[in-house]
Coordinates of C-alpha atoms and ligand atoms in Angstrom, one line a residue:
X1 CA 0.0 0.0 0.0
X2 CA 1.4 3.4 -1.0
X3 CA 2.2 5.7 1.8
X4 CA 2.3 9.3 0.5
X5 CA 4.5 10.4 3.4
X6 CA 7.1 7.8 2.5
X7 CA 7.0 6.6 -1.1
X8 CA 7.9 8.4 -4.3
X9 CA 4.8 9.6 -6.1
X10 CA 3.4 12.2 -8.5
X11 CA 0.9 14.9 -7.5
X12 CA -1.4 16.6 -9.9
X13 CA -1.5 20.4 -10.0
X14 CA -5.2 21.0 -10.6
X15 CA -4.5 24.6 -11.3
X16 CA -2.0 24.2 -14.1
X17 CA -2.7 20.6 -15.3
X18 CA 0.9 19.7 -14.7
X19 CA 2.4 17.0 -12.4
X20 CA 5.1 17.3 -9.8
X21 CA 7.3 14.4 -8.6
X22 CA 7.6 14.0 -4.8
X23 CA 10.3 11.9 -3.2
X24 CA 9.6 12.1 0.5
X25 CA 12.0 9.2 1.4
X26 CA 14.9 11.5 0.5
X27 CA 13.8 14.0 3.1
X28 CA 13.7 11.5 5.9
X29 CA 17.1 12.5 7.3
X30 CA 16.3 14.5 10.5
X31 CA 15.9 18.2 10.2
X32 CA 18.9 20.1 11.5
X33 CA 16.9 23.1 12.5
X34 CA 19.8 25.0 10.9
X35 CA 19.5 28.7 11.1
X36 CA 22.6 30.5 10.1
X37 CA 23.4 33.7 11.8
X38 CA 23.8 35.8 8.7
X39 CA 23.6 38.8 10.9
X40 CA 21.0 41.2 9.7
X41 CA 22.4 44.1 7.9
X42 CA 20.6 47.2 9.2
X43 CA 19.7 49.6 6.6
X44 CA 19.1 53.3 7.0
X45 CA 15.5 54.7 7.0
X46 CA 16.6 56.9 4.1
X47 CA 19.4 56.1 1.6
X48 CA 20.5 59.1 -0.5
X49 CA 21.8 56.6 -3.1
X50 CA 18.5 54.7 -3.4
X51 CA 16.5 55.3 -6.6
X52 CA 13.2 54.5 -4.8
X53 CA 13.5 56.6 -1.7
X54 CA 11.3 59.7 -1.5
X55 CA 12.7 62.8 -3.2
X56 CA 15.6 61.0 -4.9
X57 CA 16.4 61.1 -8.5
X58 CA 16.0 57.9 -10.5
X59 CA 18.6 56.5 -12.9
X60 CA 16.9 57.9 -15.9
X61 CA 16.3 61.4 -14.5
X62 CA 12.9 61.8 -13.0
X63 CA 12.6 62.7 -9.3
X64 CA 10.4 60.7 -6.9
X65 CA 7.6 62.5 -5.1
X66 CA 8.2 63.2 -1.4
X67 CA 5.8 60.4 -0.7
X68 CA 4.8 59.4 2.8
X69 CA 3.0 56.1 2.2
X70 CA 3.0 54.4 -1.2
X71 CA 4.3 55.6 -4.6
X72 CA 3.9 54.4 -8.1
X73 CA 5.6 55.3 -11.4
X74 CA 6.0 54.0 -14.9
X75 CA 9.1 51.8 -15.1
X76 CA 11.9 53.8 -16.7
X77 CA 13.2 50.7 -18.4
X78 CA 9.8 49.1 -19.2
X79 CA 9.9 45.7 -20.9
X80 CA 6.6 46.5 -22.6
X81 CA 5.6 49.8 -24.3
X82 CA 2.1 51.1 -25.0
X83 CA 2.9 52.4 -28.4
X84 CA 4.5 49.4 -30.1
X85 CA 3.2 49.3 -33.6
X86 CA 0.9 46.3 -34.4
X87 CA 2.3 43.6 -36.6
X88 CA 2.6 39.9 -37.1
X89 CA 4.9 37.3 -38.6
X90 CA 3.5 34.0 -39.8
X91 CA 5.9 31.9 -41.9
X92 CA 5.3 28.3 -41.3
X93 CA 6.8 27.5 -38.0
X94 CA 8.0 31.0 -37.5
X95 CA 5.4 33.1 -35.7
X96 CA 5.7 36.4 -33.9
X97 CA 3.3 39.1 -32.8
X98 CA 3.7 42.7 -31.6
X99 CA 2.9 43.1 -27.9
X100 CA 1.7 46.3 -26.2
X101 CA 1.9 47.0 -22.5
X102 CA 2.7 49.2 -19.5
X103 CA 5.2 48.5 -16.7
X104 CA 4.9 50.1 -13.3
X105 CA 7.0 50.1 -10.2
X106 CA 5.3 50.4 -6.7
X107 CA 7.1 51.5 -3.6
X108 CA 5.5 49.9 -0.6
X109 CA 6.8 52.4 1.9
X110 CA 8.9 55.5 2.1
X111 CA 11.1 53.6 4.6
X112 CA 14.2 52.2 3.0
X113 CA 14.8 49.8 5.9
X114 CA 11.4 48.0 6.0
X115 CA 10.0 44.9 4.4
X116 CA 6.4 43.7 4.3
X117 CA 6.7 41.5 7.4
X118 CA 8.1 44.5 9.3
X119 CA 5.4 46.9 8.2
X120 CA 2.1 47.7 10.0
X121 CA -1.0 46.0 8.6
X122 CA -2.6 49.5 8.1
X123 CA 0.4 50.5 5.9
X124 CA 0.3 47.2 3.9
X125 CA -3.4 47.9 3.4
X126 CA -2.3 51.0 1.5
X127 CA -0.3 48.8 -0.8
X128 CA -3.4 46.6 -1.4
X129 CA -5.4 49.8 -2.1
X130 CA -2.8 50.9 -4.7
X131 CA -2.8 47.4 -6.3
X132 CA -6.6 47.7 -6.7
X133 CA -6.4 51.2 -8.2
X134 CA -3.7 50.1 -10.6
X135 CA -5.5 46.9 -11.6
X136 CA -8.6 48.8 -12.3
X137 CA -7.1 51.8 -14.2
X138 CA -4.6 49.7 -16.2
X139 CA -7.3 47.0 -16.9
X140 CA -9.7 49.6 -18.1
X141 CA -7.5 50.5 -21.0
X142 CA -8.6 48.9 -24.3
X143 CA -5.3 47.3 -25.1
X144 CA -4.7 45.9 -21.6
X145 CA -6.1 42.4 -21.2
X146 CA -4.0 41.2 -18.3
X147 CA -2.5 42.9 -15.3
X148 CA 0.3 41.0 -13.5
X149 CA 1.1 42.4 -10.0
X150 CA 4.3 40.9 -8.5
X151 CA 7.1 41.3 -6.0
X152 CA 10.7 40.1 -6.4
X153 CA 12.3 40.0 -3.0
X154 CA 15.9 39.5 -2.3
X155 CA 19.0 39.6 -4.5
X156 CA 18.9 35.9 -5.2
X157 CA 15.6 36.6 -7.0
X158 CA 17.3 39.3 -9.1
X159 CA 15.7 42.1 -7.1
X160 CA 17.8 45.2 -7.8
X161 CA 17.1 47.2 -4.7
X162 CA 16.3 46.4 -1.0
X163 CA 13.8 49.3 -0.8
X164 CA 10.4 47.6 -0.4
X165 CA 8.8 47.6 -3.8
X166 CA 6.9 45.5 -6.3
X167 CA 6.1 45.7 -10.0
X168 CA 3.2 45.5 -12.4
X169 CA 3.4 44.4 -16.0
X170 CA 0.1 45.0 -17.9
X171 CA -0.2 43.8 -21.4
X172 CA -2.4 42.9 -24.3
X173 CA -2.1 39.2 -24.3
X174 CA -2.5 36.6 -21.6
X175 CA 0.8 35.4 -20.2
X176 CA 1.5 31.6 -20.4
X177 CA 1.4 30.8 -16.7
X178 CA -2.0 32.5 -16.4
X179 CA -3.2 30.8 -19.6
X180 CA -2.6 27.4 -18.0
X181 CA -4.8 28.4 -15.0
X182 CA -7.5 29.8 -17.2
X183 CA -7.8 26.5 -19.2
X184 CA -8.0 24.5 -16.0
X185 CA -10.4 26.8 -14.2
X186 CA -12.7 27.1 -17.2
X187 CA -12.8 23.3 -17.7
X188 CA -13.6 22.7 -14.1
X189 CA -16.3 25.4 -14.0
X190 CA -18.0 24.0 -17.1
X191 CA -18.0 20.5 -15.7
X192 CA -18.9 21.3 -12.1
X193 CA -20.6 24.7 -12.1
X194 CA -18.3 25.8 -9.4
X195 CA -14.9 27.5 -9.3
X196 CA -11.9 25.1 -9.0
X197 CA -10.3 27.1 -6.3
X198 CA -13.5 27.5 -4.4
X199 CA -13.7 23.7 -4.1
X200 CA -10.0 23.6 -3.3
X201 CA -10.2 26.1 -0.4
X202 CA -13.1 24.1 1.0
X203 CA -11.0 20.9 0.9
X204 CA -8.0 22.5 2.5
X205 CA -10.0 24.2 5.3
X206 CA -11.5 20.7 6.0
X207 CA -8.2 18.8 5.8
X208 CA -6.1 21.5 7.6
X209 CA -2.8 19.7 7.1
X210 CA -1.5 22.2 4.6
X211 CA -2.7 25.4 6.3
X212 CA -0.1 27.9 7.5
X213 CA -2.3 30.8 8.7
X214 CA -5.9 31.9 8.4
X215 CA -7.9 34.9 9.4
X216 CA -11.6 35.7 8.9
X217 CA -11.4 36.3 5.1
X218 CA -8.1 34.7 3.9
X219 CA -6.0 31.6 4.2
X220 CA -2.3 31.0 3.6
X221 CA -1.4 27.4 2.7
X222 CA 1.2 25.1 1.1
X223 CA -0.6 23.8 -2.0
X224 CA -1.0 20.1 -2.3
X225 CA 0.9 20.3 -5.6
X226 CA 3.6 22.7 -4.4
X227 CA 6.9 22.5 -6.4
X228 CA 9.2 24.8 -4.5
X229 CA 10.1 23.5 -1.0
X230 CA 8.3 26.4 0.8
X231 CA 5.9 27.4 -2.0
X232 CA 2.6 28.9 -0.6
X233 CA -0.6 30.4 -1.8
X234 CA -2.8 33.1 -0.3
X235 CA -6.5 32.6 -1.1
X236 CA -9.7 34.4 -0.1
X237 CA -12.3 32.3 1.7
X238 CA -15.0 33.4 -0.6
X239 CA -15.0 33.4 -4.4
X240 CA -13.6 36.7 -5.7
X241 CA -12.4 37.0 -9.3
X242 CA -10.1 40.0 -8.6
X243 CA -8.8 42.3 -5.9
X244 CA -11.3 44.9 -7.1
X245 CA -14.1 42.9 -5.6
X246 CA -12.7 42.8 -2.1
X247 CA -14.6 44.7 0.6
X248 CA -12.7 47.2 2.7
X249 CA -12.5 44.6 5.5
X250 CA -11.2 41.9 3.1
X251 CA -8.5 44.3 1.9
X252 CA -7.3 44.6 5.4
X253 CA -7.5 40.9 5.9
X254 CA -5.4 40.4 2.8
X255 CA -2.8 42.8 4.2
X256 CA -2.9 40.9 7.5
X257 CA -2.3 37.4 5.9
X258 CA 0.5 38.9 3.7
X259 CA 2.2 40.1 6.8
X260 CA 1.6 36.9 8.8
X261 CA 2.9 34.6 6.1
X262 CA 6.0 36.7 5.4
X263 CA 6.8 36.9 9.1
X264 CA 6.9 33.1 9.2
X265 CA 9.0 33.0 6.1
X266 CA 11.6 35.3 7.8
X267 CA 11.5 33.3 10.9
X268 CA 12.2 30.0 9.1
X269 CA 15.9 30.7 8.7
X270 CA 16.1 34.0 10.6
X271 CA 16.8 35.8 7.4
X272 CA 14.9 38.2 5.2
X273 CA 13.3 35.4 3.1
X274 CA 13.6 35.9 -0.6
X275 CA 10.8 35.0 -3.0
X276 CA 8.9 35.9 -6.1
X277 CA 5.2 36.5 -5.4
X278 CA 2.4 37.6 -7.5
X279 CA -1.4 37.9 -7.8
X280 CA -3.3 35.9 -10.3
X281 CA -6.8 37.2 -11.1
X282 CA -9.3 37.6 -13.8
X283 CA -8.1 39.0 -17.1
X284 CA -9.2 42.5 -17.9
X285 CA -10.4 41.6 -21.4
X286 CA -14.0 42.8 -20.9
X287 CA -15.3 39.2 -20.7
X288 CA -17.2 37.6 -17.9
X289 CA -15.0 35.3 -15.8
X290 CA -17.2 33.2 -13.5
X291 CA -14.4 30.6 -13.4
X292 CA -11.9 32.9 -11.8
X293 CA -10.9 32.8 -8.2
X294 CA -8.1 35.3 -7.3
X295 CA -5.0 34.1 -5.4
X296 CA -1.4 35.0 -4.7
X297 CA 1.5 32.7 -5.3
X298 CA 4.8 32.7 -3.3
X299 CA 7.8 31.0 -4.9
X300 CA 10.7 31.1 -2.5
X301 CA 14.0 29.5 -3.7
X302 CA 15.5 28.5 -0.3
X303 CA 15.6 24.9 0.8
X304 CA 17.5 24.0 4.0
X305 CA 19.0 27.2 5.3
X306 CA 19.5 30.9 4.6
X307 CA 22.1 30.0 2.0
X308 CA 21.1 26.6 0.6
X309 CA 19.1 27.3 -2.5
X310 CA 17.0 24.8 -4.4
X311 CA 18.0 24.7 -8.1
X312 CA 15.5 23.6 -10.7
X313 CA 18.2 21.9 -12.8
X314 CA 19.0 18.5 -14.3
X315 CA 16.0 16.2 -14.2
X316 CA 13.7 19.2 -13.3
X317 CA 14.9 21.3 -16.2
X318 CA 14.7 18.4 -18.7
X319 CA 11.9 16.2 -17.4
X320 CA 9.8 17.2 -14.5
X321 CA 9.6 19.4 -11.4
X322 CA 10.5 17.5 -8.3
X323 CA 10.6 18.0 -4.5
X324 CA 11.7 15.9 -1.5
X325 CA 10.0 17.4 1.6
X326 CA 6.2 17.0 1.3
X327 CA 3.8 19.9 1.1
X328 CA 2.4 18.7 4.5
X329 CA 5.9 18.8 6.1
X330 CA 6.5 22.3 4.8
X331 CA 3.2 23.5 6.1
X332 CA 3.9 21.9 9.5
X333 CA 7.2 23.8 9.8
X334 CA 5.8 27.1 8.6
X335 CA 2.7 26.8 10.9
X336 CA 4.8 26.1 14.0
X337 CA 6.9 29.2 13.6
X338 CA 6.4 32.3 15.8
X339 CA 4.2 35.1 14.5
X340 CA 6.7 37.6 16.1
X341 CA 9.3 38.6 13.7
X342 CA 12.8 37.4 14.7
X343 CA 14.2 41.0 14.7
X344 CA 11.8 41.8 17.5
X345 CA 12.2 38.6 19.5
Ligands
H2U1 P1 13.2 44.7 -9.3 O1 11.9 44.3 -8.7 O2 13.8 43.7 -10.2 O3 14.1 45.2 -8.3 O4 12.9 46.0 -10.2 C1 12.9 47.3 -10.0 C2 12.5 48.0 -11.3 O5 12.8 49.4 -11.2 C3 13.2 47.5 -12.5 O6 12.3 46.9 -13.4 C4 13.1 49.9 -12.4 C5 13.8 48.7 -13.1 O7 13.7 48.8 -14.5 N1 13.9 51.1 -12.3 C6 13.3 52.3 -12.7 O8 12.2 52.3 -13.3 N2 14.0 53.5 -12.5 C7 15.2 53.5 -12.0 O9 15.8 54.6 -11.8 C8 15.9 52.3 -11.5 C9 15.1 51.0 -11.6
ZN2 ZN1 15.2 53.6 -0.5

């Protein structure tokens, strides 16, 4: 009889339709509880050299507002541009298409030294409010059919600046990771008359083995099909297609779960925990999207300590995503961590 806590198996990612290989027997060696003292580098509240700090000049010339909560501007080195001329190439196997878009940068706080887990919930709420505003105004534009809000945190994730910030890339086509989720959610909705993630959240709230944190309106969990060792998702407890549908109370609950989850991340290895995170929500293509259930993904690269990174190479790059520690073990560890940030302990 297969024991999923012991034997190699594959798990189905219902959200993408892909499979992940799990090899729990390899993670049997006891946990060292290793937390390296990487000694936290204290940063100044204001850094005259930082291109995101209030009042400073950015690399390409413009000067930031003297902002006192959040601040948003169009990326000076945008990967997508709104005025790209239309055009298409279709020569047999060779296909290409012009892409229009807008890239924005969001400063989460005027404080150079803070990160989300160290910010007050009411200040994170202002970040949520700005996300909503940007999602709605960018999404309202005719040529914008998808708005990707994301955060790259930590230099291992290629983040260029420790000042707390995130990005938005809004564009005319649907990006590939989102397209996979649309296909799966649509199929499930057509077959069951219910949103896939609505069913999933109900299942997880019943099983409880993969939960990390919950408040009245949101839950943070390690998805059953997680690929990265400490991959998590934040989901609302009711079906909401986009952040624009959140009530004021739910926006605050979202800020709260974002903080609670990232505190536990930082407390895992006593380090400012790096990750790429982003919100997946209904496309802004003017269509109805009854299949959509908004959520936020967190993909952290760390494995066993502040310095041991999981590389998706070899078999993973050529054949299939794979993990050792099970989703349930990861959830256990994250759940058991203090909700008081290590810097304040
Ligand atoms: P990271 O999340 O990778 O750190 O991105 C920060 C963004 O800020 C990056 O996309 C932009 C970069 O293009 N940027 C500006 O728009 N102006 C600047 O003066 C420097 C960086
Ligand atoms: Zn700064």
